[in-house]
Coordinates of C-alpha atoms and ligand atoms in Angstrom, one line a residue:
M1 CA 49.6 105.7 137.8
T2 CA 53.4 106.2 138.0
I3 CA 55.6 104.7 135.3
R4 CA 58.9 103.1 136.5
N5 CA 62.2 104.3 135.0
E6 CA 62.8 100.9 133.4
D7 CA 59.5 101.1 131.7
I8 CA 60.2 104.6 130.3
E9 CA 63.5 103.3 129.0
A10 CA 61.7 100.4 127.2
I11 CA 59.2 102.8 125.7
V12 CA 61.9 105.2 124.5
K13 CA 63.7 102.2 122.9
Q14 CA 60.4 101.3 121.2
V15 CA 60.0 104.8 119.8
L16 CA 63.5 104.6 118.3
I17 CA 62.7 101.3 116.7
N18 CA 59.6 102.8 115.2
L19 CA 61.7 105.5 113.6
K20 CA 63.7 102.9 111.7
S21 CA 62.4 101.6 108.4
S22 CA 61.6 97.9 108.3
K23 CA 64.4 97.3 105.8
Q24 CA 66.9 98.1 108.7
I25 CA 65.6 95.3 110.9
K26 CA 68.6 93.4 112.2
N27 CA 68.6 89.6 112.6
E28 CA 69.1 89.9 116.4
E29 CA 65.8 91.8 116.5
L30 CA 64.0 88.9 115.0
G31 CA 64.2 86.8 118.2
I32 CA 66.9 84.2 117.7
F33 CA 69.5 83.9 120.4
N34 CA 72.5 81.7 121.1
D35 CA 72.1 82.0 124.9
V36 CA 69.0 81.2 126.8
N37 CA 69.5 83.9 129.4
D38 CA 69.9 86.6 126.7
A39 CA 66.7 85.3 125.1
V40 CA 64.8 85.6 128.4
N41 CA 66.2 89.2 129.0
A42 CA 65.0 90.2 125.5
A43 CA 61.5 88.8 126.1
K44 CA 61.4 90.5 129.5
E45 CA 62.1 93.8 127.9
S46 CA 59.6 93.4 125.1
Q47 CA 56.9 92.3 127.7
R48 CA 57.3 95.7 129.4
I49 CA 56.5 97.4 126.1
L50 CA 53.6 95.0 125.3
R51 CA 52.1 95.8 128.7
Y52 CA 51.6 99.4 127.7
M53 CA 50.3 98.8 124.2
S54 CA 46.6 99.1 123.4
I55 CA 44.5 96.0 122.8
D56 CA 44.0 97.4 119.3
Q57 CA 47.7 97.4 118.6
R58 CA 48.1 93.9 119.9
E59 CA 45.3 92.9 117.6
R60 CA 47.0 94.6 114.6
I61 CA 50.2 92.6 115.3
I62 CA 48.2 89.4 115.6
N63 CA 46.4 90.1 112.3
K64 CA 49.8 90.6 110.7
I65 CA 51.0 87.3 112.1
R66 CA 47.9 85.6 110.6
E67 CA 48.7 87.3 107.2
K68 CA 52.3 86.3 107.2
T69 CA 51.5 82.7 108.2
I70 CA 49.1 82.4 105.3
E71 CA 51.6 83.9 102.9
N72 CA 54.3 81.5 104.1
A73 CA 52.1 78.5 104.6
K74 CA 53.7 76.6 101.7
L75 CA 57.2 77.5 102.6
L76 CA 56.7 76.5 106.3
A77 CA 55.1 73.2 105.2
Q78 CA 58.0 72.4 102.9
M79 CA 60.6 73.5 105.5
G80 CA 58.9 71.3 108.1
V81 CA 58.9 68.2 105.9
N82 CA 62.4 68.8 104.7
E83 CA 63.8 69.3 108.2
T84 CA 62.0 66.6 110.1
G85 CA 61.3 64.1 107.3
M86 CA 57.8 63.8 108.7
G87 CA 54.4 64.6 107.5
R88 CA 52.9 65.8 104.2
V89 CA 53.4 69.2 102.6
D90 CA 49.7 69.5 101.4
H91 CA 48.4 68.8 104.8
K92 CA 50.9 71.0 106.6
I93 CA 49.7 73.9 104.4
I94 CA 46.1 73.3 105.6
K95 CA 47.4 73.2 109.2
H96 CA 49.1 76.5 108.9
E97 CA 46.1 78.1 107.2
L98 CA 43.9 76.7 110.0
V99 CA 46.1 78.0 112.8
A100 CA 46.3 81.4 111.1
K101 CA 42.6 81.8 110.6
K102 CA 41.1 80.0 113.7
T103 CA 43.4 80.6 116.7
P104 CA 41.6 83.1 118.9
G105 CA 43.1 86.6 119.5
T106 CA 42.3 89.3 122.0
E107 CA 38.5 88.6 121.8
D108 CA 39.2 85.6 123.9
I109 CA 40.0 87.7 126.9
K110 CA 36.8 88.6 128.7
T111 CA 36.1 90.8 131.8
I112 CA 33.4 89.8 134.3
A113 CA 31.7 92.6 136.3
W114 CA 29.4 92.7 139.3
S115 CA 27.7 96.0 140.3
G116 CA 25.3 96.5 143.2
D117 CA 24.7 98.2 146.5
N118 CA 28.4 97.8 147.4
G119 CA 29.8 99.3 144.2
L120 CA 31.6 97.7 141.3
T121 CA 33.9 94.6 141.1
L122 CA 35.8 93.6 138.0
V123 CA 37.5 90.4 137.3
E124 CA 40.1 90.9 134.6
M125 CA 42.5 88.5 132.9
G126 CA 46.0 89.8 133.0
P127 CA 49.3 88.4 131.5
F128 CA 51.7 86.2 133.4
G129 CA 54.7 88.0 132.0
V130 CA 57.3 85.9 130.1
I131 CA 56.2 82.4 129.2
G132 CA 58.6 79.5 128.6
A133 CA 57.2 77.3 125.8
I134 CA 58.5 73.9 124.7
T135 CA 57.3 72.8 121.2
P136 CA 57.3 69.5 119.4
S137 CA 58.7 68.2 116.2
T138 CA 55.3 66.9 115.0
N139 CA 53.6 70.3 114.5
P140 CA 56.6 72.6 114.9
S141 CA 55.9 76.0 113.3
E142 CA 52.1 75.4 113.7
T143 CA 52.6 75.3 117.5
V144 CA 54.9 78.4 117.5
I145 CA 52.4 80.4 115.6
C146 CA 49.5 79.1 117.7
N147 CA 51.2 79.8 121.0
S148 CA 52.4 83.2 119.8
I149 CA 49.0 84.4 118.8
G150 CA 47.4 83.2 122.1
M151 CA 50.2 84.3 124.4
I152 CA 50.7 87.8 122.8
A153 CA 46.9 88.3 122.7
S154 CA 47.0 87.8 126.5
G155 CA 49.9 90.3 126.9
N156 CA 52.7 87.8 127.4
T157 CA 56.0 87.4 125.5
I158 CA 57.4 84.0 124.9
V159 CA 60.8 82.2 125.1
F160 CA 60.5 79.1 122.9
N161 CA 62.8 76.1 123.3
P162 CA 61.8 74.3 120.1
H163 CA 62.4 70.6 119.4
P164 CA 66.1 70.3 118.3
G165 CA 65.0 68.3 115.3
A166 CA 62.7 71.1 114.1
S167 CA 64.5 74.2 115.2
K168 CA 65.0 75.7 111.7
V169 CA 61.3 75.8 110.8
S170 CA 60.3 76.7 114.4
N171 CA 62.7 79.6 114.4
Y172 CA 61.6 80.8 111.0
A173 CA 58.1 81.1 112.5
V174 CA 59.5 83.0 115.4
R175 CA 61.1 85.5 112.9
L176 CA 57.7 85.9 111.2
V177 CA 56.1 86.8 114.5
N178 CA 58.7 89.5 115.2
E179 CA 58.6 90.9 111.6
A180 CA 54.8 91.2 112.1
S181 CA 55.4 93.1 115.3
L182 CA 58.0 95.5 113.9
E183 CA 55.9 96.1 110.7
E184 CA 52.9 97.1 112.9
G185 CA 55.0 99.4 115.2
G186 CA 55.5 96.9 118.0
P187 CA 58.7 95.9 119.7
P188 CA 61.2 93.3 118.5
N189 CA 61.4 90.0 120.4
L190 CA 57.8 89.4 121.3
A191 CA 58.7 85.8 120.7
V192 CA 62.3 84.6 121.1
S193 CA 64.0 81.3 120.6
I194 CA 67.3 79.5 120.8
D195 CA 69.5 79.0 117.7
K196 CA 70.5 75.5 118.7
P197 CA 68.1 74.4 121.4
T198 CA 68.9 71.5 123.8
I199 CA 67.3 69.8 126.7
E200 CA 69.8 71.6 129.0
M201 CA 68.5 74.9 127.8
A202 CA 64.9 73.8 128.5
N203 CA 66.1 73.0 132.0
I204 CA 67.5 76.5 132.4
L205 CA 64.1 77.9 131.4
F206 CA 62.3 75.6 133.8
K207 CA 64.2 77.2 136.7
H208 CA 64.7 80.8 135.4
P209 CA 63.3 83.4 137.9
D210 CA 62.0 85.6 135.1
I211 CA 59.8 82.8 133.6
S212 CA 56.4 83.0 135.2
L213 CA 54.6 80.2 133.3
L214 CA 55.7 77.1 131.5
V215 CA 53.8 75.5 128.6
A216 CA 55.0 72.2 127.4
T217 CA 53.7 70.6 124.2
G218 CA 55.3 67.3 123.6
G219 CA 55.7 63.7 124.8
P220 CA 55.5 62.4 128.4
G221 CA 59.2 63.1 129.2
V222 CA 59.1 66.9 128.6
V223 CA 55.6 67.3 130.2
T224 CA 56.7 65.5 133.4
A225 CA 60.0 67.5 133.5
C226 CA 57.9 70.7 133.1
L227 CA 55.4 69.8 135.8
S228 CA 58.2 68.9 138.2
S229 CA 59.8 72.4 137.8
G230 CA 58.1 74.0 140.8
K231 CA 56.6 76.6 138.5
R232 CA 53.0 77.0 137.3
A233 CA 52.9 74.8 134.2
I234 CA 50.5 73.7 131.5
G235 CA 51.1 70.2 130.2
A236 CA 50.0 69.3 126.7
G237 CA 51.1 65.7 126.5
A238 CA 50.8 62.4 124.6
G239 CA 47.7 60.6 123.6
N240 CA 46.8 57.3 122.0
P241 CA 43.3 58.1 120.7
P242 CA 41.0 55.1 120.2
V243 CA 38.1 55.3 117.8
V244 CA 35.1 53.0 118.5
V245 CA 32.7 52.0 115.8
D246 CA 29.5 50.3 117.0
E247 CA 26.8 48.5 115.0
T248 CA 24.5 51.5 114.7
A249 CA 27.1 53.7 112.8
D250 CA 27.0 54.7 109.2
I251 CA 29.8 52.2 108.4
K252 CA 30.7 53.6 104.9
K253 CA 31.1 57.1 106.3
A254 CA 32.9 55.9 109.5
A255 CA 35.5 54.1 107.3
K256 CA 36.2 57.2 105.2
D257 CA 36.3 59.5 108.2
I258 CA 38.7 57.3 110.1
I259 CA 41.1 56.9 107.2
D260 CA 40.9 60.7 106.5
G261 CA 41.6 61.5 110.2
A262 CA 44.3 58.9 110.7
T263 CA 46.2 59.9 107.6
F264 CA 46.1 63.7 108.1
D265 CA 49.7 64.8 108.0
N266 CA 50.5 61.1 108.2
N267 CA 49.0 60.7 111.7
L268 CA 51.3 63.3 113.3
P269 CA 48.6 65.2 115.2
C270 CA 48.3 64.0 118.8
I271 CA 44.5 63.9 118.3
A272 CA 44.5 61.6 115.3
E273 CA 42.9 58.1 115.4
K274 CA 45.6 55.7 116.5
E275 CA 43.6 52.4 116.8
V276 CA 40.1 51.2 115.9
I277 CA 37.9 49.1 118.1
A278 CA 35.1 47.8 116.0
V279 CA 32.1 45.8 117.1
D280 CA 32.5 42.3 115.5
E281 CA 29.1 42.5 113.7
I282 CA 30.3 45.4 111.5
A283 CA 34.1 44.9 111.4
D284 CA 34.3 43.2 108.0
E285 CA 32.1 45.9 106.4
L286 CA 34.2 48.6 108.0
I287 CA 37.5 47.0 106.7
Y288 CA 35.9 46.7 103.2
Y289 CA 35.2 50.4 103.1
M290 CA 38.6 51.3 104.6
I291 CA 40.2 49.5 101.7
K292 CA 38.0 51.4 99.3
N293 CA 39.3 54.6 100.9
G294 CA 43.0 54.0 100.4
A295 CA 43.9 51.5 103.1
Y296 CA 46.1 48.4 102.5
K297 CA 45.4 45.4 104.8
I298 CA 48.3 43.3 105.9
E299 CA 48.1 39.8 107.4
K300 CA 49.9 38.2 110.4
D301 CA 53.4 37.6 108.8
M302 CA 53.6 41.1 107.6
V303 CA 52.3 42.5 110.9
D304 CA 55.3 40.8 112.6
K305 CA 57.7 42.3 110.0
L306 CA 56.0 45.7 110.5
T307 CA 56.4 45.5 114.3
E308 CA 60.1 44.8 113.8
L309 CA 60.4 47.7 111.4
V310 CA 58.7 50.5 113.3
L311 CA 59.3 49.5 117.0
E312 CA 62.5 49.0 118.8
K313 CA 63.0 47.3 122.2
K314 CA 64.9 49.3 124.8
N315 CA 65.3 47.9 128.4
G316 CA 62.4 45.5 127.7
E317 CA 60.0 48.3 126.6
Y318 CA 58.9 49.1 123.1
V319 CA 59.9 52.5 121.7
I320 CA 58.9 53.9 118.3
S321 CA 61.5 54.1 115.6
R322 CA 61.9 57.8 114.7
N323 CA 62.8 56.7 111.2
W324 CA 59.2 55.9 110.5
V325 CA 57.2 58.5 112.4
G326 CA 55.0 60.6 110.0
R327 CA 56.2 58.7 106.9
D328 CA 54.0 57.9 103.9
A329 CA 52.2 54.5 104.1
Y330 CA 53.4 53.4 100.7
K331 CA 57.0 54.0 101.7
I332 CA 56.5 51.9 104.9
L333 CA 55.0 49.2 102.7
K334 CA 58.0 49.4 100.3
A335 CA 60.3 48.8 103.3
L336 CA 58.3 45.6 103.9
G337 CA 58.8 44.5 100.3
I338 CA 55.3 45.4 99.2
D339 CA 55.0 47.5 96.1
A340 CA 52.1 49.9 96.7
D341 CA 51.4 53.1 94.9
E342 CA 51.0 56.6 96.3
S343 CA 47.2 56.3 96.5
I344 CA 47.7 53.9 99.5
R345 CA 47.3 56.3 102.5
C346 CA 47.1 53.9 105.4
I347 CA 48.2 50.4 106.5
I348 CA 45.5 48.4 108.4
F349 CA 45.7 45.0 110.2
E350 CA 43.7 43.0 112.7
A351 CA 45.1 42.3 116.1
N352 CA 44.3 41.8 119.7
E353 CA 44.3 44.7 122.1
E354 CA 47.6 43.8 123.6
H355 CA 49.5 44.0 120.3
P356 CA 52.3 46.6 120.7
L357 CA 51.3 48.3 117.4
V358 CA 48.0 48.9 119.0
E359 CA 49.3 49.8 122.5
E360 CA 51.9 52.3 121.4
E361 CA 51.3 55.8 120.1
L362 CA 52.9 55.3 116.7
M363 CA 52.2 58.6 114.9
M364 CA 52.4 56.7 111.6
P365 CA 49.6 56.0 109.1
I366 CA 49.1 52.5 110.6
L367 CA 45.9 51.5 112.2
G368 CA 45.3 48.3 114.2
I369 CA 41.7 47.0 114.2
V370 CA 40.6 45.3 117.4
R371 CA 37.3 43.3 117.3
A372 CA 35.0 43.7 120.3
S373 CA 32.0 41.4 120.9
N374 CA 29.7 44.3 121.6
V375 CA 29.7 48.0 122.4
D376 CA 30.3 47.5 126.2
D377 CA 33.4 45.4 125.4
A378 CA 34.5 48.1 122.8
I379 CA 34.3 50.9 125.3
K380 CA 36.2 48.9 127.9
I381 CA 39.0 48.1 125.4
A382 CA 39.2 51.8 124.2
I383 CA 39.5 53.1 127.7
R384 CA 42.4 50.8 128.5
L385 CA 44.2 51.7 125.2
E386 CA 43.9 55.4 125.9
H387 CA 46.2 54.6 128.9
G388 CA 44.7 57.3 131.1
N389 CA 46.2 60.2 129.0
R390 CA 42.7 61.8 129.0
H391 CA 43.7 63.3 125.7
S392 CA 41.3 62.3 122.8
A393 CA 38.8 59.7 121.8
H394 CA 36.4 59.3 118.9
M395 CA 33.3 57.3 118.2
H396 CA 31.1 56.5 115.2
S397 CA 27.6 55.6 116.4
K398 CA 24.0 56.7 116.0
N399 CA 23.1 55.6 119.5
V400 CA 23.0 58.6 121.8
D401 CA 23.2 56.5 124.9
N402 CA 26.4 54.7 123.7
L403 CA 28.0 58.0 122.6
T404 CA 27.1 59.6 126.0
R405 CA 28.4 56.7 128.0
F406 CA 31.7 56.4 126.1
G407 CA 32.3 60.2 126.3
R408 CA 31.7 60.2 130.1
E409 CA 33.7 57.1 130.9
I410 CA 36.8 57.9 128.8
D411 CA 36.8 61.5 130.1
T412 CA 39.2 62.9 127.5
A413 CA 39.8 66.6 126.6
I414 CA 38.5 65.8 123.1
F415 CA 35.7 63.5 122.0
V416 CA 34.7 63.6 118.3
K417 CA 31.6 61.9 117.2
N418 CA 30.8 60.8 113.6
A419 CA 33.6 62.8 112.0
P420 CA 37.4 62.7 111.4
S421 CA 39.5 63.5 114.5
Y422 CA 40.6 66.8 113.0
A423 CA 37.1 68.2 113.3
A424 CA 38.2 68.9 116.9
L425 CA 40.7 71.5 115.6
G426 CA 37.9 73.4 113.8
F427 CA 38.7 71.7 110.5
G428 CA 35.3 70.5 109.3
G429 CA 33.9 71.1 112.9
E430 CA 32.8 74.2 114.8
G431 CA 35.1 75.9 117.2
Y432 CA 38.6 77.4 117.4
C433 CA 41.9 75.9 116.6
T434 CA 44.8 75.0 118.8
F435 CA 47.9 72.8 118.6
T436 CA 48.4 72.8 122.3
I437 CA 45.9 70.5 124.0
A438 CA 46.5 70.5 127.7
S439 CA 45.4 67.0 128.4
R440 CA 47.6 66.4 131.4
T441 CA 46.8 69.5 133.4
G442 CA 43.1 69.9 132.3
E443 CA 43.0 73.2 130.5
G444 CA 42.0 71.3 127.4
L445 CA 42.2 73.2 124.1
T446 CA 44.3 76.2 125.0
S447 CA 43.7 79.7 123.8
A448 CA 44.6 83.3 124.9
K449 CA 42.6 83.1 128.1
T450 CA 44.5 80.0 129.2
F451 CA 47.6 82.1 129.5
T452 CA 46.2 84.7 131.9
K453 CA 46.1 85.4 135.6
I454 CA 42.8 86.2 137.1
R455 CA 42.7 89.5 139.0
R456 CA 39.9 91.1 141.0
C457 CA 39.6 94.9 141.1
V458 CA 37.1 96.3 143.6
L459 CA 35.6 99.8 143.9
A460 CA 33.5 99.8 147.0
D461 CA 30.3 102.0 147.2
G462 CA 30.7 103.7 143.8
F463 CA 30.1 103.3 140.1
S464 CA 26.8 101.5 140.5
I465 CA 24.1 103.6 138.8
R466 CA 21.3 101.1 139.0
Ligands
LIG1 P1 59.2 65.0 122.3 O1 58.6 64.7 123.7 O2 60.2 64.1 121.7 O3 59.9 66.5 122.4 C1 59.2 67.7 122.7 C2 60.2 68.7 123.2 O4 60.6 68.4 124.5 C3 61.5 68.8 122.4 O5 61.9 70.2 122.4 C4 62.5 68.0 123.3 O6 63.8 68.4 123.0 C5 62.1 68.4 124.6 N1 62.3 67.4 125.7 C6 62.1 66.1 125.6 N2 62.3 65.6 126.9 C7 62.7 66.6 127.7 C8 63.0 66.7 129.1 N3 63.1 65.6 129.9 N4 63.3 67.9 129.6 C9 63.3 69.0 128.8 N5 62.9 69.0 127.5 C10 62.7 67.8 126.9 O7 57.9 65.2 121.4 P2 57.8 65.2 119.8 O8 58.2 63.9 119.3 O9 58.3 66.3 119.2 O10 56.2 65.2 119.8 C11 55.4 64.1 119.9 C12 54.8 63.9 121.2 O11 54.2 65.1 121.6 C13 53.7 62.9 121.1 O12 53.6 62.1 122.3 C14 52.4 63.7 120.9 O13 51.2 63.1 121.3 C15 52.8 64.9 121.8 N6 52.0 66.1 121.4 C16 51.0 66.5 122.2 C17 50.3 67.7 121.8 C18 49.2 68.2 122.7 O14 48.7 69.2 122.3 N7 48.8 67.5 123.7 C19 50.7 68.3 120.6 C20 51.7 67.8 119.9 C21 52.4 66.7 120.3

């Protein structure tokens, strides 16, 4: 194999970096740039180095990222809540620990081989190169760490354009990734980001010739913009996950699981229960146990006031008021003039399926409960309320036929049965963790292998010793 001059230059640069002590690490080596083109150039250079590093070295860097994320979990959680005003510090600590421990690394990249009369053929998963990643305000540093582990494991470097409302905490996470790399003898700028990100900068990334893959984690606007770029793109978009409860469910457990899931980080995760569809026969019992588990039920007048508080009308369409996304339930109740204490985790109310608080993806600890006459009716309502996002849906039932039918018909990337929604992230459920769920483009729960190109390598008439 011949090594190109530009690759030799990059390797020499790396050797010089290794000679420096970590105390001498300069800020500009930690990945934060003012200009998006400079950021892409730096990520391109570091990708050349990453390409020649052993899998073992990649894995050591990833382990260091995991370590640093755990060490900084509390700080990142506090920074996230302070900067965005959204979510809960205790739950964000759990989210960071989860992402550090359960995001797959290089073990996710598998080789397939066929050998026989005609020799040996390998199918290997190789990097795209430099990935452009858009990250949300709802799980900001969690997504940066999650994407970094998966994308570096697969040999890519990353240019982040974080949400402008969460850029400080996102960029702090980017710095941690580069500190981890430098401390383990890797290059600077494995992940890079923009000091003051804007939508214009995201648009430059969408068109940049050195970006080979785009990954958008966010609402419908950014995912559509990304998918319209003409580049290969992975779209992790919005959801409005319904949870169905039928008459066969363990109602007491279902109530607790739903409140636990819907209040996790104040309902910011895209997978969290956003509305309940309960079969009429068990609806009263379900509500009773929800109240026992920290829910506060409001009636019609208050529901109208709540709608005015958390939704705004723009051009005839409802949009959520950012002032209340991810806020504590008791604070929302206070704004309605209801004096509730901090033990109140969730606001619940009964409504019909067309109610805007049920139709919209609120990302607030507010759950509308829609009564259905039977399970068939419940499934029909839930499918409509998911709005074809194909993102997440949940069900509490002991009837395997009902569970199977709902899972098939709603056709979502995630379907959690008889557990809180967060079981899908590997928290109280089996499987790995991700904060980028590619619902729109179908990759589902992304991991290192999602960010690879498949390559076939054929050696005819040799290396078969059978
Ligand atoms: P958002 O859509 O407001 O912002 C996401 C990012 O996109 C930001 O960086 C923003 O500046 C940028 N952006 C927005 N419109 C753009 C455009 N037209 N062109 C370029 N960039 C653009 O999202 P948010 O409020 O931070 O996150 C909440 C939304 O994201 C919810 O809808 C939630 O369901 C979804 N989400 C999905 C996943 C998933 O894995 N599927 C994960 C987290 C959040």
